[in-house]
Tab-separated table of C-alpha atoms in Angstrom:
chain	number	residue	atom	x	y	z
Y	22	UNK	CA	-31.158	2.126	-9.413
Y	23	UNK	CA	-31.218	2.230	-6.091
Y	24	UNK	CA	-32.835	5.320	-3.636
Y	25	UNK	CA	-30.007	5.844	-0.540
Y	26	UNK	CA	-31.547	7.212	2.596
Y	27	UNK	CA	-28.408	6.423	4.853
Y	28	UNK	CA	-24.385	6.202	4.680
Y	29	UNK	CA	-22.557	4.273	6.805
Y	30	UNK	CA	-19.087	5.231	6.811
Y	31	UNK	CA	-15.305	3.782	8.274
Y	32	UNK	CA	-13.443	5.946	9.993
Y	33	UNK	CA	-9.686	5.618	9.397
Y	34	UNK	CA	-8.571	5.747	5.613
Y	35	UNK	CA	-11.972	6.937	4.616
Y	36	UNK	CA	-13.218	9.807	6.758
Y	37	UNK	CA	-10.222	10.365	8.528
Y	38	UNK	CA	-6.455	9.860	8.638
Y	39	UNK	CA	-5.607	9.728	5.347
Y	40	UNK	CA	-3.759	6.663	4.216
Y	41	UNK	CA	-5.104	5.362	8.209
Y	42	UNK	CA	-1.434	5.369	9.672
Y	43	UNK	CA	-2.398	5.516	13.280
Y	44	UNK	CA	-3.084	1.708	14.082
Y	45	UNK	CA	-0.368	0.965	11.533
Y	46	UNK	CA	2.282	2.899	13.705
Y	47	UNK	CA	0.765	1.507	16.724
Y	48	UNK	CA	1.108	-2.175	15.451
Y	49	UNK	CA	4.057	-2.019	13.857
Y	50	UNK	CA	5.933	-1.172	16.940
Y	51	UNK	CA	3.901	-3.689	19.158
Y	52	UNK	CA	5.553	-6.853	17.145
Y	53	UNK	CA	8.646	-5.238	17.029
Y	54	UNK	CA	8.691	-4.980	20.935
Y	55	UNK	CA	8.316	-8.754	20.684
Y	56	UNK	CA	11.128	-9.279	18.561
Y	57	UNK	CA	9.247	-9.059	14.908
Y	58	UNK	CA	9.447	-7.596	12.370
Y	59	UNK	CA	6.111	-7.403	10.207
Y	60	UNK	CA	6.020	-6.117	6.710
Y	61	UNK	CA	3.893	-3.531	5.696
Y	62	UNK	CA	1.616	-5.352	3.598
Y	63	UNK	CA	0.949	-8.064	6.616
Y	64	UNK	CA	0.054	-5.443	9.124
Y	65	UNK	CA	-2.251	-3.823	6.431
Y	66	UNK	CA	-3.829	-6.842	5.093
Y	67	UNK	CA	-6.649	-7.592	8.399
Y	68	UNK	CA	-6.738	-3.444	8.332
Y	69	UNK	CA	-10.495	-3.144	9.288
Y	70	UNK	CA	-11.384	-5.415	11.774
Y	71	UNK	CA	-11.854	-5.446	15.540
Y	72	UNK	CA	-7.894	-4.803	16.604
Y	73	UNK	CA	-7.528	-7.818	18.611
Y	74	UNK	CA	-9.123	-10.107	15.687
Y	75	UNK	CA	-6.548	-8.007	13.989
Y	76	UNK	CA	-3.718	-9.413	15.841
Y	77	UNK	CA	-5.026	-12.742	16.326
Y	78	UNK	CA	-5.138	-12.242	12.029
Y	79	UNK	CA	-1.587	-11.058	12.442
Y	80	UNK	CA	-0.540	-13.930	14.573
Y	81	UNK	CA	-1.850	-16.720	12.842
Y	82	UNK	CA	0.152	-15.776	9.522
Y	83	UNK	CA	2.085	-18.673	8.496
Y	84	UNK	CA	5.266	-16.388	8.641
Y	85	UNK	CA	4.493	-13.921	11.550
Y	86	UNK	CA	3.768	-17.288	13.477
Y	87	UNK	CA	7.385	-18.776	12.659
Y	88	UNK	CA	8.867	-15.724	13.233
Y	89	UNK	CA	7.640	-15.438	16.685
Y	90	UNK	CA	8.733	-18.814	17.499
Y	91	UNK	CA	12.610	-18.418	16.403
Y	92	UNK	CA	11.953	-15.080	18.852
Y	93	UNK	CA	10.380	-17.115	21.539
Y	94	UNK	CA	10.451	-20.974	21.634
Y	95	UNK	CA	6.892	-21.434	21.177
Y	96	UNK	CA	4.231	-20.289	18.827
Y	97	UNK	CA	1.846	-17.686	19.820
Y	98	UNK	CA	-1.759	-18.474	21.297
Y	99	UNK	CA	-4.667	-16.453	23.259
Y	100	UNK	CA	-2.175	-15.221	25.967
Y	101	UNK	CA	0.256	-13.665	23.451
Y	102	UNK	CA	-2.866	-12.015	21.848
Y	103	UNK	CA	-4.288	-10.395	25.164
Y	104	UNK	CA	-0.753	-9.114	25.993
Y	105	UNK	CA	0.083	-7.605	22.200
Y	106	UNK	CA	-3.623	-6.339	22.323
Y	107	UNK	CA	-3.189	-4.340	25.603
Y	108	UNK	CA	0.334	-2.690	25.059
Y	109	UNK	CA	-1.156	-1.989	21.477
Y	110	UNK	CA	-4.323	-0.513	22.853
Y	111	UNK	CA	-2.214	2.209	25.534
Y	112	UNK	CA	0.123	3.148	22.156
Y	113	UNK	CA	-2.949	4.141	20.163
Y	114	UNK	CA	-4.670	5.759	22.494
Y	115	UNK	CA	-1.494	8.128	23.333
Y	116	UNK	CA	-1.272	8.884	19.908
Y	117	UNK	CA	-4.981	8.785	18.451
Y	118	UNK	CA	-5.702	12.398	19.288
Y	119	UNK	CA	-3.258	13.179	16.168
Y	120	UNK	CA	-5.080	11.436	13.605
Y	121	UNK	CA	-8.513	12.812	13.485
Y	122	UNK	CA	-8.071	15.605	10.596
Y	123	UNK	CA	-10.661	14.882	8.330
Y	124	UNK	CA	-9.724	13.733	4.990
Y	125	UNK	CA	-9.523	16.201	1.992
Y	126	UNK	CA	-13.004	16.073	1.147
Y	127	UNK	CA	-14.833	14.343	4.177
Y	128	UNK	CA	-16.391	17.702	4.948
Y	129	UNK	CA	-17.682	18.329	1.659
Y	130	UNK	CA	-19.441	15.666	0.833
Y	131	UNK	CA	-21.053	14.654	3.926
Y	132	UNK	CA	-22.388	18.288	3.912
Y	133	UNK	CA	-23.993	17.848	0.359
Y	134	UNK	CA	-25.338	14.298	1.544
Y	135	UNK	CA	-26.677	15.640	4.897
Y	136	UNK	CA	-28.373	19.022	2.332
Y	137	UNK	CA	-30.090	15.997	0.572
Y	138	UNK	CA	-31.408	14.714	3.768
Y	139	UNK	CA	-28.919	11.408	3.784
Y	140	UNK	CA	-28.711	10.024	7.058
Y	141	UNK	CA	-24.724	9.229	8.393
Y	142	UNK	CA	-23.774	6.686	10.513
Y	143	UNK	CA	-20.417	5.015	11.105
Y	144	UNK	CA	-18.716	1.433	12.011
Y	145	UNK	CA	-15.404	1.431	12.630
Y	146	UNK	CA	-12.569	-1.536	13.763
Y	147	UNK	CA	-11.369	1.200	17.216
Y	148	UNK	CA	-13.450	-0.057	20.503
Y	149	UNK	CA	-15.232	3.165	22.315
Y	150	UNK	CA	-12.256	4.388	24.460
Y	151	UNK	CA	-10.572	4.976	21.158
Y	152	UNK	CA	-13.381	6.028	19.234
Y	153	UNK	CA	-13.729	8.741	22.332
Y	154	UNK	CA	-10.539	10.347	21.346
Y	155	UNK	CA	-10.486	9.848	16.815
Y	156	UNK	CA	-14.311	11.617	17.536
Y	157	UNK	CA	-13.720	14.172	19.625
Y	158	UNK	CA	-10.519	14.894	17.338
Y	159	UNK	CA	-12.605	15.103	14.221
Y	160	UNK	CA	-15.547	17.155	15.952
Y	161	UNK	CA	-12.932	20.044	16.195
Y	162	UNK	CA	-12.289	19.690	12.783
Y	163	UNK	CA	-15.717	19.524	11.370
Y	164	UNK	CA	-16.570	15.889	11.008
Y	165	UNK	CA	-19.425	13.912	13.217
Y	166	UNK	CA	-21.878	11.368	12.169
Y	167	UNK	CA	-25.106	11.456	13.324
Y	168	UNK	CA	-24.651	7.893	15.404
Y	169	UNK	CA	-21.903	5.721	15.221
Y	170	UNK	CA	-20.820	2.426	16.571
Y	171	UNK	CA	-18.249	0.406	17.660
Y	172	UNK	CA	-17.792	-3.121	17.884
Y	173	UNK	CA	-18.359	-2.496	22.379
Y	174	UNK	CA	-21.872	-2.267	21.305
Y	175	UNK	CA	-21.895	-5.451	19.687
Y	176	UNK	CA	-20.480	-8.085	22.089
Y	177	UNK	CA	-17.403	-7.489	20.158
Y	178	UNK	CA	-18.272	-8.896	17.108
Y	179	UNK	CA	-16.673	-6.065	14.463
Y	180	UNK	CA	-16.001	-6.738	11.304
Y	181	UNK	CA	-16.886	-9.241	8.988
Y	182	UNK	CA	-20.013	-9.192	11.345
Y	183	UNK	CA	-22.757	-6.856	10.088
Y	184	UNK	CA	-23.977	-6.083	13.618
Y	185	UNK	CA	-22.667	-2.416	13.801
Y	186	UNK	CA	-24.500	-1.912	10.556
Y	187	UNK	CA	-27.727	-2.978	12.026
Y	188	UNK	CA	-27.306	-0.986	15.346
Y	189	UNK	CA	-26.529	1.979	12.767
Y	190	UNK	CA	-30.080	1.334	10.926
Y	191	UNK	CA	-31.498	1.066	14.186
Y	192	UNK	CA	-30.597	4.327	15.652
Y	193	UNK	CA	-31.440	6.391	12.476
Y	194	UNK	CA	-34.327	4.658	11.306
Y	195	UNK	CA	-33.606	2.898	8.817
Y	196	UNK	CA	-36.009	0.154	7.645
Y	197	UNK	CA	-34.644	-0.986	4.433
Y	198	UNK	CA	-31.486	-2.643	4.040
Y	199	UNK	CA	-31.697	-1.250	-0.099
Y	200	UNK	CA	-31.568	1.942	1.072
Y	201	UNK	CA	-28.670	1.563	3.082
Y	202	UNK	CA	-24.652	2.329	1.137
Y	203	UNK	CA	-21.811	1.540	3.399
Y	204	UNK	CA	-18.444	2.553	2.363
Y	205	UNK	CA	-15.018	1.768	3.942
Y	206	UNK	CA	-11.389	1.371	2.668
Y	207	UNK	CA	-10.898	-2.135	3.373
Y	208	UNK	CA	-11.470	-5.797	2.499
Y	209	UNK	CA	-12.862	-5.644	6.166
Y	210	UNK	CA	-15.498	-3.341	5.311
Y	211	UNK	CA	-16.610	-4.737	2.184
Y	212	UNK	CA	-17.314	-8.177	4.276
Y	213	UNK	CA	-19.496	-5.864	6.725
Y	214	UNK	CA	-21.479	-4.461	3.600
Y	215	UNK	CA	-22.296	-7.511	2.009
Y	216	UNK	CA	-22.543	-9.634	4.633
Y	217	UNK	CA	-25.720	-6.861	6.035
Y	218	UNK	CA	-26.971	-6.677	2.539
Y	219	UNK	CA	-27.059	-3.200	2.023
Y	220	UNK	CA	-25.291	-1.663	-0.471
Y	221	UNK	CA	-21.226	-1.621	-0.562
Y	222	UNK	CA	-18.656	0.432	-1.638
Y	223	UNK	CA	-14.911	1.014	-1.767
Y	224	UNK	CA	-12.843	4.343	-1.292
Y	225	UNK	CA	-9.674	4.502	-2.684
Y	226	UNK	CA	-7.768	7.635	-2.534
Y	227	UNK	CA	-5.948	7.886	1.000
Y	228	UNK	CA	-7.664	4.314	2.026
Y	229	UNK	CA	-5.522	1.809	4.174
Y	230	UNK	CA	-5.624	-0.325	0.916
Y	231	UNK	CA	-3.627	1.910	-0.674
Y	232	UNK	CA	-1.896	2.934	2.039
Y	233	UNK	CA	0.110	5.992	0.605
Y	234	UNK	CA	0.536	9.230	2.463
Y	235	UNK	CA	-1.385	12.370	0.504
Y	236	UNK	CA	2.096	13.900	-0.220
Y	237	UNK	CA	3.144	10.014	-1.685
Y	238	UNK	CA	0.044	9.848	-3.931
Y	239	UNK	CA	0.076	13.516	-4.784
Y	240	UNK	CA	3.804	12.970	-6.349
Y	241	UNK	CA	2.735	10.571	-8.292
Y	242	UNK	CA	2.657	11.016	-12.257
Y	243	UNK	CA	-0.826	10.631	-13.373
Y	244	UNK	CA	0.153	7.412	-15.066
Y	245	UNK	CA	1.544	5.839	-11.759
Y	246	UNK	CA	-1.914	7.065	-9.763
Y	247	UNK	CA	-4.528	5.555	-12.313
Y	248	UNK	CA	-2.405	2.046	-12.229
Y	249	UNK	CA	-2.487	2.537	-8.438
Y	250	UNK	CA	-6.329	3.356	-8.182
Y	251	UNK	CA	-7.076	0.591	-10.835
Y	252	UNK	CA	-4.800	-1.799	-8.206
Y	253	UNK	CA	-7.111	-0.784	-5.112
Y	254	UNK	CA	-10.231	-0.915	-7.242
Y	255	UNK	CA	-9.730	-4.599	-7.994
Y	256	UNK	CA	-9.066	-5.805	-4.533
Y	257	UNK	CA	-12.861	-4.388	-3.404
Y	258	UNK	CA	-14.419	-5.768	-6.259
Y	259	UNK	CA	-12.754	-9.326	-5.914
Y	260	UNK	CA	-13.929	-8.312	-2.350
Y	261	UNK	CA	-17.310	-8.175	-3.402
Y	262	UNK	CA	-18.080	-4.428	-3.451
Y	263	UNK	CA	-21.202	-3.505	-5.261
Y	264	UNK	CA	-19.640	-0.178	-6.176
Y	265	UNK	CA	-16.020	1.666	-5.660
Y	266	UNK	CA	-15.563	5.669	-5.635
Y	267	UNK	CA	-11.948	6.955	-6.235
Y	268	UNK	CA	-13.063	9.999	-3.530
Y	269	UNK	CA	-16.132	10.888	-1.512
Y	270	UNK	CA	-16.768	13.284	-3.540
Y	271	UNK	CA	-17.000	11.378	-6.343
Y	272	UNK	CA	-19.761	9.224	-4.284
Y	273	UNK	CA	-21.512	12.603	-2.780
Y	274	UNK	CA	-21.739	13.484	-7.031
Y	275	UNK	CA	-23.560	10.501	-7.259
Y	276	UNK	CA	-26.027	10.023	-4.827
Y	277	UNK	CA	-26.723	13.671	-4.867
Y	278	UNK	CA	-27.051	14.102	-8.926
Y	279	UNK	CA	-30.087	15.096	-10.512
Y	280	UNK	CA	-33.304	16.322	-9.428
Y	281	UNK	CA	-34.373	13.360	-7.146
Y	282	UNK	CA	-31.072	12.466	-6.345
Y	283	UNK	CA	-29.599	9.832	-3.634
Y	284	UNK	CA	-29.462	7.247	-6.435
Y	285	UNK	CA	-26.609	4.701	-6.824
Y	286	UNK	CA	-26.277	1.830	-9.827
């Protein structure tokens, strides 16, 4: 068993913006501006890290890459990536303001976590011009960390780098790595966890891995939403994840059960 002190948290997908649609939106109709067309599942798949390591990701898939040539004669390098990154950046910061409603039960448990004296950080794969707008946005609505960082503060090394973890443990005095949970809702953030060595975890209702809106997942039948959590569950743990919640709550129960409480497995 380990005692947590501190919880580092994501922000789209698992604090905020359920099913994280905002960068998906935004990249979706960068590539298309360029004359492709990605899938769903290819646009999701890097969701996580730094956004332009997320379209250099996006670029260097085998058919992204071919597709862009048919489009433009030539396959895509470091100039394509600085121009896709800078169109993509204006489009999510016009439309970032609407995504920072706290998840369904964001407020909840980071109260219960804070009442047990948990500390709460935050990484996140937005630089700080966007985390300026997805902050003040959830602020309004309830939600702020005590510190957070982006991957600005880290000579833009985001995730899988564990920097922004460390600057987190920093800042709230942290000074044990096994006292440390970070959960996210990506393959990304799993990578950050482990590769810090504190302890990782996976969310999986309204994550970008599962990527369904909360009116999708709510008409589910129950049937179709177990095989879908059981789906997301197994690409953290092939991930690495020490641990996966199906809610925050469900990881707020945890860590705050019993009379000493802030123990995970």
């Amino acid at each position: 068993m380990r005692e947590i002190k501190t919880v580092i948290f994501d922000w789209a997908g698992t604090t905020v913006d359920y099913g994280c649609f905002a960068p998906v939106r935004a990249f979706m109709e960068i590539f298309k501006e360029y004359g492709v067309v990605p899938t769903i599942e290819e646009v999701r798949k890097p969701m996580g890290m730094l956004k332009i390591d997320h379209i250099r990701t996006m670029l260097g898939m085998e058919r992204i890459a071919k597709a862009w040539q048919q489009a433009h004669g030539k396959l895509p390098g470091e100039e394509e990536v600085r121009q896709l990154f800078h169109i993509f950046e204006e489009k999510l910061l016009d439309i970032l303001h609407l995504y920072g409603e706290p998840k369904p039960d964001t407020l909840e448990a980071v109260g219960r976590l804070r009442e047990q004296g948990i500390a709460i950080g935050s990484t996140t794969g937005y630089t700080d011009r966007m985390m300026e707008i997805v902050t003040t946005a959830a602020e309004k609505k309830g939600f702020a960390p005590d510190v957070w960082f982006s991957p600005d503060s880290t000579g833009g090394k985001g995730r899988p780098w564990p920097y922004m973890i460390f600057r987190n443990m920093e800042a709230l005095g942290a000074r044990n790595v096994r006292e440390v949970l970070k959960i996210g809702d990506t393959v990304a953030d799993i990578l950050e966890g482990k590769n810090a060595g504190v302890w990782t975890a996976g969310v999986i209702v309204g994550s970008s891995a599962m990527g369904l809106s909360e009116a999708e997942y709510n008409s589910m039948t129950e049937e179709r939403r177990d095989a879908e959590c059981r789906r997301v569950a197994e690409v953290y743990e092939r991930a690495g994840a020490d641990t996966v919640y199906k809610t925050l709550k469900e990881m707020a129960d945890e860590l705050t059960a019993g009379s000493k409480g802030k123990r995970v497995k």
